[in-house]
Amino acid sequence: MMIKVHRYLFGLLLVGAIVVVGCGDANNDSSSASGGDNGSAAGAGSEESKGTIGFSALTLSNPFFKVIADSMTEEAAKHGYEVVVVSGDQDVKKQSDQIDDFIVKGVSAIVLNPCDSKSIGQAIKKANAAGIPVFTNDIKFDGNDGDVECHVATDNHQGGKLAGEAMVKLLGEAGGKVLIVDYPDVESCQLRTKGFHEVLGAHNAKDGAAKIEVVATLNGKGARDVGYSVAKDAIVAHPDLSAIFAINDPSALGARTALEEAGKQDQVTIIGFDGAKAGKEAILEGKILCDPIQFPDKMGRTTIEMILKYFAGDDVPEEVLIPSKLYYKEDAEKDPELK
């Protein structure tokens, strides 16, 4: 753990020294992913601003991260801080450059969804050296060469176990072959698949259990188009496939398109992960069986709460985990978001 600037002194220096960054100064390299909807909170440029928080999201092409960004922006604005949002576009080099830019601008704090859980360490170390605290949400930094104050995330291991329980409920009596559409580059997805495997392993270890076999684990990059491509290949390689576990909703929706094109949407059942609106709609329509759902709005608000505690000189936990819960069609039918 690096020696940090005394938090009280750090907070006082920030109030006088921060250069306020408005929407027009936001890093342009994120605009293609967000449709130009990035930038700071309402009231950018206000003389009452206490400072700026820089947020480099994994990708703003996934609505999940846009919800995190929006909730952070809204919560920070209540306390006089602005949030500048940029998209890392799943490119660790691009994200590292964004961190350098945040350092040059003298932001109060940096928040990341690491594009690579290990390789981002050197960029975090630069922020540490500049006296800027770093926080992560959703995706954890998994390295030793940087210092992260607090990580806020879904309990992804617990969520993966919920997905495994849903798969056992689906296939436990007859058994079957399963494809995992993974994204092993990021720690959160590693935890999801770990929990999933643990539950399937426990089921398969029971005497007389009908075996649930994971026949392939393919990298869908957390993206709809790549999820489509890998699922399309798996359907050909494993014509008797029974189910798919996809580590997020875009991957699940891409896999669903591949199944529909192959005429196998009634043969192969999909379990997703996230609970984004598009995923919930697919569950309502019967295209996805269920999701362990996350609460990205709560994740964003909690991240800001931890940053404010840090600024106040209070101790912050190293990690805050938010439990997920299974969401089926009957939940979608009662969901006010889908009315």
Coordinates of C-alpha atoms in Angstrom, one line a residue:
M1 CA 0.0 0.0 0.0
M2 CA 1.5 3.3 -1.0
I3 CA 2.0 6.2 1.4
K4 CA -0.9 8.6 0.7
V5 CA -1.2 12.4 1.0
H6 CA -3.1 13.2 4.2
R7 CA -6.7 13.1 3.2
Y8 CA -7.8 16.3 4.9
L9 CA -5.0 18.3 3.3
F10 CA -5.7 16.6 0.0
G11 CA -9.4 17.6 0.1
L12 CA -8.5 21.2 0.9
L13 CA -6.0 21.4 -2.0
L14 CA -8.5 20.0 -4.4
V15 CA -11.1 22.7 -3.7
G16 CA -8.7 25.4 -4.7
A17 CA -6.7 23.6 -7.4
I18 CA -9.1 21.6 -9.5
V19 CA -9.7 22.8 -13.1
V20 CA -13.4 22.3 -13.8
V21 CA -13.9 20.2 -17.0
G22 CA -17.3 20.8 -18.8
C23 CA -19.0 18.8 -21.4
G24 CA -17.1 20.5 -24.2
D25 CA -13.8 19.4 -22.6
A26 CA -14.7 15.7 -22.2
N27 CA -12.3 13.4 -24.0
N28 CA -13.6 13.1 -27.5
D29 CA -12.5 9.5 -27.9
S30 CA -15.6 8.3 -26.0
S31 CA -18.2 10.0 -28.2
S32 CA -18.5 7.2 -30.7
A33 CA -19.5 4.7 -28.0
S34 CA -21.9 7.0 -26.3
G35 CA -23.5 8.9 -29.1
G36 CA -21.9 12.1 -27.8
D37 CA -23.8 11.9 -24.5
N38 CA -20.7 11.8 -22.3
G39 CA -19.4 14.7 -20.2
S40 CA -19.9 16.1 -16.8
A41 CA -22.9 16.7 -14.6
A42 CA -25.4 19.4 -15.2
G43 CA -24.1 22.8 -14.2
A44 CA -20.6 22.2 -15.6
G45 CA -18.5 25.3 -15.1
S46 CA -20.3 26.3 -11.9
E47 CA -18.1 28.4 -9.6
E48 CA -19.5 26.3 -6.7
S49 CA -18.0 23.1 -8.1
K50 CA -15.9 21.3 -5.5
G51 CA -14.0 19.4 -8.2
T52 CA -14.1 16.8 -10.9
I53 CA -14.2 13.0 -10.8
G54 CA -13.0 11.1 -13.9
F55 CA -14.7 7.9 -14.9
S56 CA -13.3 5.6 -17.6
A57 CA -15.9 3.0 -18.4
L58 CA -15.1 -0.4 -19.9
T59 CA -17.4 0.6 -22.8
L60 CA -20.4 2.8 -23.2
S61 CA -21.8 0.7 -26.0
N62 CA -23.2 -1.5 -23.2
P63 CA -26.1 0.2 -21.5
F64 CA -25.1 -1.3 -18.2
F65 CA -22.0 1.0 -18.0
K66 CA -24.1 4.0 -19.1
V67 CA -26.4 3.5 -16.1
I68 CA -23.4 3.4 -13.8
A69 CA -22.1 6.6 -15.4
D70 CA -25.4 8.4 -15.1
S71 CA -26.0 7.4 -11.5
M72 CA -22.5 8.5 -10.5
T73 CA -23.0 11.8 -12.3
E74 CA -26.4 12.4 -10.6
E75 CA -25.1 11.4 -7.1
A76 CA -21.9 13.5 -7.4
A77 CA -23.8 16.5 -8.5
K78 CA -25.8 16.5 -5.3
H79 CA -22.5 17.0 -3.4
G80 CA -21.0 19.6 -5.7
Y81 CA -18.8 17.4 -7.9
E82 CA -18.8 16.9 -11.6
V83 CA -18.2 13.6 -13.4
V84 CA -16.3 13.4 -16.7
V85 CA -17.2 10.1 -18.4
V86 CA -15.1 8.6 -21.2
S87 CA -15.2 5.1 -22.8
G88 CA -12.2 2.8 -22.7
D89 CA -13.8 0.8 -25.5
Q90 CA -12.3 -2.4 -24.0
D91 CA -8.8 -1.1 -25.0
V92 CA -6.4 -1.0 -22.1
K93 CA -4.0 1.3 -23.9
K94 CA -6.8 3.8 -24.6
Q95 CA -7.9 3.6 -21.0
S96 CA -4.3 4.2 -19.8
D97 CA -4.2 7.3 -22.0
Q98 CA -7.5 8.5 -20.5
I99 CA -6.0 8.1 -17.0
D100 CA -3.0 10.2 -18.1
D101 CA -5.4 12.8 -19.3
F102 CA -7.3 12.8 -16.0
I103 CA -4.0 13.3 -14.2
V104 CA -3.1 16.3 -16.4
K105 CA -6.5 17.8 -15.7
G106 CA -6.0 17.4 -11.9
V107 CA -9.2 15.5 -11.2
S108 CA -10.2 14.9 -7.6
A109 CA -10.6 11.1 -8.0
I110 CA -10.5 8.5 -10.8
V111 CA -13.0 5.7 -11.2
L112 CA -12.4 2.8 -13.6
N113 CA -13.9 -0.3 -15.0
P114 CA -10.5 -1.8 -15.9
C115 CA -10.3 -2.9 -19.5
D116 CA -7.7 -5.4 -18.4
S117 CA -7.7 -6.4 -14.8
K118 CA -3.9 -6.8 -14.6
S119 CA -2.4 -4.6 -17.3
I120 CA -4.0 -1.4 -16.1
G121 CA -1.7 -1.4 -13.0
Q122 CA 1.0 0.9 -14.4
A123 CA -1.6 3.6 -15.2
I124 CA -3.1 3.3 -11.7
K125 CA 0.4 3.7 -10.3
K126 CA 0.8 7.0 -12.1
A127 CA -2.4 8.3 -10.6
N128 CA -1.2 7.2 -7.2
A129 CA 2.1 9.1 -7.7
A130 CA 0.1 12.2 -8.6
G131 CA -1.8 11.9 -5.3
I132 CA -5.1 11.1 -7.0
P133 CA -7.2 8.3 -5.4
V134 CA -8.4 5.5 -7.7
F135 CA -11.6 3.6 -7.2
T136 CA -13.0 0.8 -9.3
N137 CA -16.5 -0.5 -9.9
D138 CA -17.9 -3.6 -11.5
I139 CA -14.5 -4.9 -12.7
K140 CA -11.8 -5.3 -10.1
F141 CA -8.1 -4.4 -10.5
D142 CA -6.2 -7.7 -10.1
G143 CA -2.6 -6.6 -9.8
N144 CA 0.1 -5.5 -7.3
D145 CA 1.6 -2.4 -9.0
G146 CA -1.1 0.1 -8.2
D147 CA -3.3 1.1 -5.3
V148 CA -7.1 1.1 -5.4
E149 CA -8.9 2.7 -2.5
C150 CA -12.2 0.8 -2.8
H151 CA -13.9 -1.6 -5.3
V152 CA -17.7 -1.5 -5.6
A153 CA -19.3 -4.3 -7.5
T154 CA -22.0 -6.9 -7.8
D155 CA -21.1 -10.1 -5.9
N156 CA -20.3 -11.8 -9.2
H157 CA -19.3 -15.0 -7.6
Q158 CA -22.6 -15.3 -5.9
G159 CA -24.3 -14.3 -9.2
G160 CA -22.5 -17.0 -11.0
K161 CA -23.7 -19.5 -8.4
L162 CA -27.2 -18.3 -9.0
A163 CA -26.8 -18.9 -12.7
G164 CA -25.5 -22.4 -11.9
E165 CA -28.5 -23.1 -9.7
A166 CA -30.8 -22.0 -12.5
M167 CA -29.0 -24.3 -14.9
V168 CA -29.3 -27.2 -12.5
K169 CA -33.0 -26.5 -12.2
L170 CA -33.3 -26.5 -15.9
L171 CA -31.2 -29.6 -16.8
G172 CA -30.7 -31.4 -13.5
E173 CA -33.2 -34.2 -14.2
A174 CA -32.1 -35.1 -17.8
G175 CA -28.6 -33.6 -18.0
G176 CA -27.3 -31.9 -21.1
K177 CA -24.5 -30.1 -22.9
V178 CA -23.8 -26.4 -22.1
L179 CA -21.9 -23.6 -23.8
I180 CA -20.4 -20.8 -21.8
V181 CA -20.1 -17.5 -23.6
D182 CA -17.3 -16.0 -21.5
Y183 CA -15.2 -12.8 -21.2
P184 CA -12.1 -14.0 -19.4
D185 CA -10.2 -10.7 -19.8
V186 CA -12.1 -9.1 -16.9
E187 CA -12.2 -10.3 -13.3
S188 CA -16.0 -9.9 -12.8
C189 CA -16.7 -12.5 -15.5
Q190 CA -14.0 -14.8 -14.2
L191 CA -15.9 -14.8 -10.9
R192 CA -19.3 -15.5 -12.7
T193 CA -17.9 -18.5 -14.5
K194 CA -16.2 -19.7 -11.3
G195 CA -19.4 -19.7 -9.3
F196 CA -21.3 -21.3 -12.2
H197 CA -18.7 -24.2 -12.4
E198 CA -18.8 -24.7 -8.7
V199 CA -22.6 -25.3 -8.7
L200 CA -22.5 -27.6 -11.7
G201 CA -19.5 -29.5 -10.2
A202 CA -21.5 -30.0 -7.0
H203 CA -24.4 -31.3 -8.9
N204 CA -22.4 -33.6 -11.1
A205 CA -20.6 -35.1 -8.0
K206 CA -23.9 -36.4 -6.6
D207 CA -24.5 -40.1 -6.9
G208 CA -26.7 -40.9 -9.9
A209 CA -26.9 -37.3 -11.0
A210 CA -27.7 -36.6 -14.7
K211 CA -24.5 -34.9 -15.9
I212 CA -24.5 -31.3 -17.0
E213 CA -21.4 -31.0 -19.3
V214 CA -19.7 -27.8 -20.3
V215 CA -18.6 -28.7 -23.8
A216 CA -17.1 -25.3 -24.7
T217 CA -16.1 -22.0 -23.2
L218 CA -15.7 -19.3 -25.8
N219 CA -14.8 -15.6 -25.5
G220 CA -17.7 -13.5 -26.5
K221 CA -15.9 -10.3 -25.4
G222 CA -19.0 -9.2 -23.6
A223 CA -20.4 -8.0 -27.0
R224 CA -23.5 -8.8 -29.0
D225 CA -21.8 -9.3 -32.3
V226 CA -19.0 -11.5 -30.9
G227 CA -21.5 -13.5 -28.8
Y228 CA -23.4 -14.1 -32.0
S229 CA -20.3 -15.4 -33.8
V230 CA -19.1 -17.8 -31.1
A231 CA -22.6 -19.1 -30.5
K232 CA -23.0 -19.7 -34.2
D233 CA -19.8 -21.7 -34.3
A234 CA -20.7 -23.7 -31.2
I235 CA -24.1 -24.7 -32.6
V236 CA -22.3 -26.3 -35.6
A237 CA -19.7 -28.0 -33.4
H238 CA -22.3 -29.3 -30.9
P239 CA -25.6 -29.9 -32.7
D240 CA -27.0 -31.5 -29.5
L241 CA -26.4 -28.4 -27.3
S242 CA -29.0 -28.0 -24.6
A243 CA -28.2 -24.6 -23.0
I244 CA -26.0 -21.5 -23.0
F245 CA -24.8 -19.5 -20.1
A246 CA -23.7 -16.0 -21.3
I247 CA -21.8 -13.8 -18.9
N248 CA -23.9 -10.7 -19.8
D249 CA -27.0 -9.6 -21.7
P250 CA -25.3 -8.5 -25.0
S251 CA -23.6 -11.9 -25.2
A252 CA -26.9 -13.6 -24.5
L253 CA -28.8 -11.6 -27.1
G254 CA -26.1 -12.3 -29.7
A255 CA -26.4 -16.0 -28.9
R256 CA -30.2 -15.8 -29.3
T257 CA -29.9 -14.4 -32.8
A258 CA -27.5 -17.3 -33.7
L259 CA -30.0 -19.8 -32.4
E260 CA -32.9 -18.2 -34.3
E261 CA -30.9 -18.2 -37.5
A262 CA -30.2 -21.9 -37.0
G263 CA -33.8 -22.7 -36.0
K264 CA -32.6 -24.0 -32.6
Q265 CA -34.2 -21.4 -30.4
D266 CA -36.6 -24.0 -29.0
Q267 CA -33.8 -26.6 -28.4
V268 CA -31.3 -24.4 -26.6
T269 CA -32.1 -22.4 -23.5
I270 CA -30.2 -19.3 -22.6
I271 CA -29.3 -18.0 -19.1
G272 CA -27.8 -14.6 -19.2
F273 CA -26.5 -12.1 -16.6
D274 CA -27.0 -8.4 -15.9
G275 CA -30.6 -7.4 -15.9
A276 CA -30.2 -4.6 -18.4
K277 CA -33.5 -3.4 -19.9
A278 CA -32.9 -5.2 -23.2
G279 CA -32.2 -8.4 -21.2
K280 CA -35.3 -8.0 -19.1
E281 CA -37.4 -7.5 -22.3
A282 CA -35.9 -10.7 -23.7
I283 CA -36.8 -12.6 -20.5
L284 CA -40.4 -11.2 -20.7
E285 CA -40.6 -12.4 -24.4
G286 CA -39.2 -15.8 -23.5
K287 CA -36.0 -15.4 -25.5
I288 CA -33.8 -15.7 -22.3
L289 CA -34.8 -18.0 -19.4
C290 CA -33.5 -15.8 -16.6
D291 CA -30.7 -13.5 -15.4
P292 CA -28.9 -13.0 -12.1
I293 CA -29.6 -9.3 -12.2
Q294 CA -27.3 -6.5 -11.1
F295 CA -28.1 -3.1 -9.8
P296 CA -25.8 -0.7 -11.7
D297 CA -27.6 2.4 -10.4
K298 CA -26.8 1.4 -6.8
M299 CA -23.3 0.6 -7.9
G300 CA -22.8 4.1 -9.2
R301 CA -24.3 5.8 -6.2
T302 CA -22.2 3.6 -3.8
T303 CA -19.0 4.5 -5.6
I304 CA -19.7 8.2 -5.1
E305 CA -20.5 7.5 -1.4
M306 CA -17.1 5.8 -1.0
I307 CA -15.3 8.7 -2.7
L308 CA -17.0 11.2 -0.4
K309 CA -16.1 9.2 2.6
Y310 CA -12.5 9.2 1.5
F311 CA -12.5 12.9 0.9
A312 CA -14.0 13.4 4.5
G313 CA -11.0 11.4 5.9
D314 CA -13.1 8.4 6.9
D315 CA -12.0 4.9 6.5
V316 CA -13.4 3.2 3.4
P317 CA -13.7 -0.6 2.9
E318 CA -11.5 -2.2 0.3
E319 CA -14.5 -3.8 -1.3
V320 CA -18.3 -3.3 -1.3
L321 CA -20.3 -6.2 -2.8
I322 CA -23.9 -5.9 -3.9
P323 CA -25.8 -9.2 -4.1
S324 CA -27.6 -10.2 -7.3
K325 CA -30.8 -12.0 -7.5
L326 CA -32.4 -14.3 -10.1
Y327 CA -35.0 -12.7 -12.4
Y328 CA -37.4 -14.8 -14.4
K329 CA -40.4 -14.1 -16.7
E330 CA -42.7 -13.8 -13.7
D331 CA -40.5 -11.0 -12.3
A332 CA -40.5 -9.3 -15.7
E333 CA -44.3 -9.4 -15.8
K334 CA -44.4 -7.3 -12.6
D335 CA -41.4 -5.0 -13.4
P336 CA -42.5 -1.4 -13.6
E337 CA -39.5 -0.7 -15.9
L338 CA -41.1 -2.8 -18.6
K339 CA -44.6 -1.3 -18.3

